[in-house]
Every structure is written in structure tokens, then in C-alpha cells.
PDB file of C-alpha atoms in Angstrom:
ATOM      1  CA  MET A   6     107.386 105.994  99.781  1.00 57.00           C
ATOM      2  CA  GLY A   7     104.585 108.840  98.976  1.00 84.00           C
ATOM      3  CA  TYR A   8     100.945 107.795  99.465  1.00 93.00           C
ATOM      4  CA  GLU A   9      98.064 108.554  97.845  1.00 95.00           C
ATOM      5  CA  ILE A  10      96.589 109.861 101.417  1.00 95.00           C
ATOM      6  CA  ASP A  11      98.936 112.343 102.755  1.00 92.00           C
ATOM      7  CA  LYS A  12      98.233 113.965 105.831  1.00 96.00           C
ATOM      8  CA  THR A  13     100.254 115.252 108.470  1.00 95.00           C
ATOM      9  CA  GLU A  14     100.759 113.657 112.170  1.00 95.00           C
ATOM     10  CA  GLU A  15      98.661 116.370 113.416  1.00 97.00           C
ATOM     11  CA  GLN A  16      95.826 115.519 110.997  1.00 97.00           C
ATOM     12  CA  TRP A  17      95.911 111.620 111.985  1.00 98.00           C
ATOM     13  CA  ARG A  18      96.027 112.673 115.432  1.00 97.00           C
ATOM     14  CA  GLN A  19      92.659 114.535 115.133  1.00 97.00           C
ATOM     15  CA  GLU A  20      91.039 111.944 112.909  1.00 97.00           C
ATOM     16  CA  LEU A  21      92.165 108.991 115.053  1.00 98.00           C
ATOM     17  CA  SER A  22      91.597 107.899 118.546  1.00 97.00           C
ATOM     18  CA  PRO A  23      94.510 107.435 120.722  1.00 97.00           C
ATOM     19  CA  ALA A  24      94.310 103.537 120.672  1.00 97.00           C
ATOM     20  CA  GLU A  25      94.029 103.517 116.684  1.00 98.00           C
ATOM     21  CA  TYR A  26      96.674 106.325 116.189  1.00 98.00           C
ATOM     22  CA  HIS A  27      99.161 104.540 118.440  1.00 98.00           C
ATOM     23  CA  VAL A  28      98.614 101.272 116.277  1.00 98.00           C
ATOM     24  CA  LEU A  29      97.956 102.714 112.629  1.00 98.00           C
ATOM     25  CA  ARG A  30     100.525 105.753 113.108  1.00 97.00           C
ATOM     26  CA  GLU A  31     103.219 104.684 115.541  1.00 97.00           C
ATOM     27  CA  ALA A  32     103.267 100.612 114.902  1.00 96.00           C
ATOM     28  CA  GLY A  33     101.737  99.577 118.050  1.00 95.00           C
ATOM     29  CA  THR A  34     100.254  96.218 118.804  1.00 95.00           C
ATOM     30  CA  GLU A  35      96.937  95.825 120.330  1.00 96.00           C
ATOM     31  CA  PRO A  36      97.160  93.309 123.507  1.00 96.00           C
ATOM     32  CA  ALA A  37      96.720  89.504 121.777  1.00 96.00           C
ATOM     33  CA  PHE A  38      92.706  88.485 122.009  1.00 96.00           C
ATOM     34  CA  THR A  39      91.417  91.905 122.790  1.00 95.00           C
ATOM     35  CA  GLY A  40      90.470  93.128 119.087  1.00 96.00           C
ATOM     36  CA  GLU A  41      87.468  93.073 117.876  1.00 95.00           C
ATOM     37  CA  TYR A  42      87.733  91.362 115.160  1.00 97.00           C
ATOM     38  CA  THR A  43      90.002  88.546 116.505  1.00 94.00           C
ATOM     39  CA  HIS A  44      87.010  85.714 116.395  1.00 93.00           C
ATOM     40  CA  THR A  45      84.586  87.353 113.842  1.00 93.00           C
ATOM     41  CA  LYS A  46      83.039  85.026 111.015  1.00 92.00           C
ATOM     42  CA  ALA A  47      81.182  87.861 109.620  1.00 94.00           C
ATOM     43  CA  THR A  48      81.155  87.995 105.698  1.00 96.00           C
ATOM     44  CA  GLY A  49      82.554  91.387 104.336  1.00 97.00           C
ATOM     45  CA  VAL A  50      85.327  93.261 103.096  1.00 97.00           C
ATOM     46  CA  TYR A  51      88.011  94.562 105.934  1.00 98.00           C
ATOM     47  CA  GLU A  52      89.098  97.998 105.167  1.00 98.00           C
ATOM     48  CA  CYS A  53      91.502 100.305 106.546  1.00 98.00           C
ATOM     49  CA  ARG A  54      90.258 102.153 109.558  1.00 98.00           C
ATOM     50  CA  ALA A  55      92.500 105.224 108.653  1.00 97.00           C
ATOM     51  CA  CYS A  56      91.416 105.577 104.886  1.00 97.00           C
ATOM     52  CA  GLY A  57      88.960 103.178 103.862  1.00 97.00           C
ATOM     53  CA  ALA A  58      91.064 101.018 101.412  1.00 97.00           C
ATOM     54  CA  GLU A  59      90.029  97.451 100.953  1.00 97.00           C
ATOM     55  CA  LEU A  60      92.614  95.371 102.459  1.00 98.00           C
ATOM     56  CA  PHE A  61      91.429  92.075 102.990  1.00 98.00           C
ATOM     57  CA  ARG A  62      87.994  89.770 102.626  1.00 97.00           C
ATOM     58  CA  SER A  63      86.408  87.462 104.834  1.00 97.00           C
ATOM     59  CA  ASP A  64      87.052  84.357 102.755  1.00 97.00           C
ATOM     60  CA  THR A  65      90.671  84.678 103.512  1.00 97.00           C
ATOM     61  CA  LYS A  66      90.409  84.876 107.405  1.00 97.00           C
ATOM     62  CA  PHE A  67      91.273  82.017 109.215  1.00 96.00           C
ATOM     63  CA  GLU A  68      91.597  80.887 112.932  1.00 95.00           C
ATOM     64  CA  SER A  69      95.315  80.804 113.845  1.00 95.00           C
ATOM     65  CA  HIS A  70      94.706  81.208 117.820  1.00 94.00           C
ATOM     66  CA  CYS A  71      97.291  83.737 117.899  1.00 95.00           C
ATOM     67  CA  GLY A  72      95.291  86.523 119.274  1.00 96.00           C
ATOM     68  CA  TRP A  73      95.138  88.690 116.368  1.00 97.00           C
ATOM     69  CA  PRO A  74      92.726  88.367 113.293  1.00 97.00           C
ATOM     70  CA  SER A  75      94.817  86.371 110.235  1.00 97.00           C
ATOM     71  CA  PHE A  76      94.377  86.185 106.898  1.00 98.00           C
ATOM     72  CA  PHE A  77      96.173  84.096 104.379  1.00 97.00           C
ATOM     73  CA  ASP A  78      96.187  86.687 101.509  1.00 96.00           C
ATOM     74  CA  PRO A  79      95.146  90.554 100.782  1.00 96.00           C
ATOM     75  CA  ALA A  80      92.263  91.710  98.775  1.00 94.00           C
ATOM     76  CA  ASP A  81      94.851  92.711  96.034  1.00 92.00           C
ATOM     77  CA  SER A  82      98.544  92.394  96.468  1.00 87.00           C
ATOM     78  CA  SER A  83      99.034  96.006  95.623  1.00 94.00           C
ATOM     79  CA  ALA A  84      96.592  96.965  98.663  1.00 96.00           C
ATOM     80  CA  VAL A  85      99.653  96.490 101.088  1.00 97.00           C
ATOM     81  CA  GLU A  86     103.120  97.284 101.168  1.00 96.00           C
ATOM     82  CA  LEU A  87     105.491  95.045 102.913  1.00 96.00           C
ATOM     83  CA  LEU A  88     108.609  96.138 104.638  1.00 94.00           C
ATOM     84  CA  GLU A  89     111.638  94.853 106.927  1.00 92.00           C
ATOM     85  CA  ASP A  90     111.108  95.210 110.404  1.00 89.00           C
ATOM     86  CA  ARG A  91     113.812  94.749 112.559  1.00 90.00           C
ATOM     87  CA  SER A  92     112.485  96.182 115.903  1.00 85.00           C
ATOM     88  CA  HIS A  93     112.139  94.612 119.165  1.00 82.00           C
ATOM     89  CA  GLY A  94     115.331  92.504 118.415  1.00 87.00           C
ATOM     90  CA  MET A  95     113.798  90.120 115.683  1.00 86.00           C
ATOM     91  CA  VAL A  96     113.401  90.799 111.879  1.00 88.00           C
ATOM     92  CA  ARG A  97     109.631  90.370 110.817  1.00 91.00           C
ATOM     93  CA  THR A  98     108.029  91.328 107.663  1.00 96.00           C
ATOM     94  CA  GLU A  99     105.575  94.601 108.635  1.00 97.00           C
ATOM     95  CA  VAL A 100     102.210  94.928 106.802  1.00 97.00           C
ATOM     96  CA  ARG A 101     101.058  98.675 105.860  1.00 97.00           C
ATOM     97  CA  CYS A 102      98.438  99.899 104.266  1.00 98.00           C
ATOM     98  CA  ALA A 103      99.628 100.925 100.605  1.00 97.00           C
ATOM     99  CA  ARG A 104      97.110 103.990 100.335  1.00 97.00           C
ATOM    100  CA  CYS A 105      97.940 105.682 103.544  1.00 98.00           C
ATOM    101  CA  GLY A 106     101.372 104.198 104.828  1.00 97.00           C
ATOM    102  CA  SER A 107      99.209 102.845 108.208  1.00 98.00           C
ATOM    103  CA  HIS A 108     100.702 100.155 110.407  1.00 98.00           C
ATOM    104  CA  LEU A 109      98.319  96.767 110.052  1.00 98.00           C
ATOM    105  CA  GLY A 110     100.355  94.231 111.539  1.00 97.00           C
ATOM    106  CA  HIS A 111     103.140  91.681 110.141  1.00 96.00           C
ATOM    107  CA  VAL A 112     103.190  88.600 107.603  1.00 96.00           C
ATOM    108  CA  PHE A 113     104.693  85.468 108.628  1.00 96.00           C
ATOM    109  CA  ARG A 114     105.700  82.443 106.210  1.00 95.00           C
ATOM    110  CA  GLY A 115     106.123  78.886 106.345  1.00 94.00           C
ATOM    111  CA  GLU A 116     104.333  78.265 109.526  1.00 95.00           C
ATOM    112  CA  GLY A 117     102.505  75.278 108.212  1.00 94.00           C
ATOM    113  CA  TYR A 118      98.659  76.630 108.411  1.00 94.00           C
ATOM    114  CA  PRO A 119      96.571  74.593 105.876  1.00 92.00           C
ATOM    115  CA  THR A 120      96.016  77.951 103.958  1.00 93.00           C
ATOM    116  CA  PRO A 121      96.487  78.514  99.990  1.00 95.00           C
ATOM    117  CA  THR A 122      99.607  80.720 100.694  1.00 95.00           C
ATOM    118  CA  ASP A 123     101.219  79.330 103.558  1.00 94.00           C
ATOM    119  CA  GLU A 124     101.386  83.051 105.189  1.00 96.00           C
ATOM    120  CA  ARG A 125      99.661  84.436 108.081  1.00 97.00           C
ATOM    121  CA  TYR A 126      98.864  87.795 107.818  1.00 98.00           C
ATOM    122  CA  CYS A 127      98.524  88.859 111.441  1.00 97.00           C
ATOM    123  CA  ILE A 128      96.578  92.301 111.672  1.00 98.00           C
ATOM    124  CA  ASN A 129      95.499  94.208 114.369  1.00 98.00           C
ATOM    125  CA  SER A 130      91.450  94.745 114.837  1.00 98.00           C
ATOM    126  CA  ILE A 131      92.071  98.195 115.570  1.00 98.00           C
ATOM    127  CA  SER A 132      93.784  98.975 112.127  1.00 98.00           C
ATOM    128  CA  LEU A 133      90.728  97.414 110.431  1.00 98.00           C
ATOM    129  CA  ARG A 134      87.182  98.075 109.947  1.00 97.00           C
ATOM    130  CA  LEU A 135      84.757  95.511 108.660  1.00 98.00           C
ATOM    131  CA  VAL A 136      82.111  96.287 106.059  1.00 97.00           C
ATOM    132  CA  PRO A 137      79.487  93.461 106.032  1.00 92.00           C
ATOM    133  CA  GLU A 138      78.647  92.203 102.635  1.00 84.00           C
ATOM    134  CA  GLU A 139      75.434  93.461 102.025  1.00 74.00           C
ATOM    135  CA  ASP A 140      76.925  96.911 102.910  1.00 64.00           C
ATOM    136  CA  ALA A 141      80.211  96.173 100.801  1.00 53.00           C
ATOM    137  CA  GLY A 142      77.861  95.670  97.876  1.00 51.00           C
ATOM    138  CA  GLU A 143      76.006  98.741  98.029  1.00 53.00           C
ATOM    139  CA  SER A 144      79.221 100.933  98.493  1.00 47.00           C
ATOM    140  CA  ARG A 145      81.053  99.520  95.617  1.00 45.00           C
ATOM    141  CA  GLY A 146      78.444  99.371  93.089  1.00 42.00           C
TER     142      GLY A 146
END
């Protein structure tokens, strides 16, 4: 798929830290329970750390106790791209930023969480940047 933000891997390497690059561009995973936003309850907008696209809002974040931030719905259905992932001997649904193609995590369905969608977007903290509500309102006009 072609993305609005189209950079070479060398450009991404220059802009991202090695850990960010590993997760966002190589579909890596940060260790469970180590991410910056795993337990965050702050109100705001979660943006793609690579390109700044709005991905999730804090009012869709919930405690799943899985070790990574969990959301039950993206901010906009077109904000993310869902792809079949057959890595590691299993079939999952990968979640990528629809604007730049960066790996965010995976989405799981039918796990029984008491959420409106019965979906858990399990997202790496390092793939996100939280813009607090007061700042988000100012930057969006």
C-alpha cells in the first residue's frame, strides 16, 4: 500500500531512536509492562510517534492487564490499517498507522472484555505519543 508519508528506511532510522525503529518499522514488540502508557490514565489523544497521525483517544483506553496499552476502538476507522500477520507460528491481525505504515501492535476480537466493540487493540507504547487534552484542543483548532 502507498502511504501519505513516504520515507526511505534510512530517513526513518535518522528520525527514530533504535528502539522506536525496531517496533515501528520492523514490527518489533516492546517488553510487556515496560511501556510508558501501559498504566496511563491521562486524558488526551494518542498519536503515531512516527508521523503524528491521530490514532486513539483516551476515552477508548481500558485496563486489559495484558502488559500493553489497550483500546477498544481507533479514533477513526481510517486511521489504522489492519493486515493479516502469520509470523511466530500464529495468525493475528496487525495494526499499522494508515498514514505512514508504521507497526503499532495487534487487534484481538471476542476476548470477552466489557467494551462496546469486544475488540482489544494491543498497542506498543513506543508506537504512540500522548497529547494531553488541553494541548490536543489547541493544536487542532
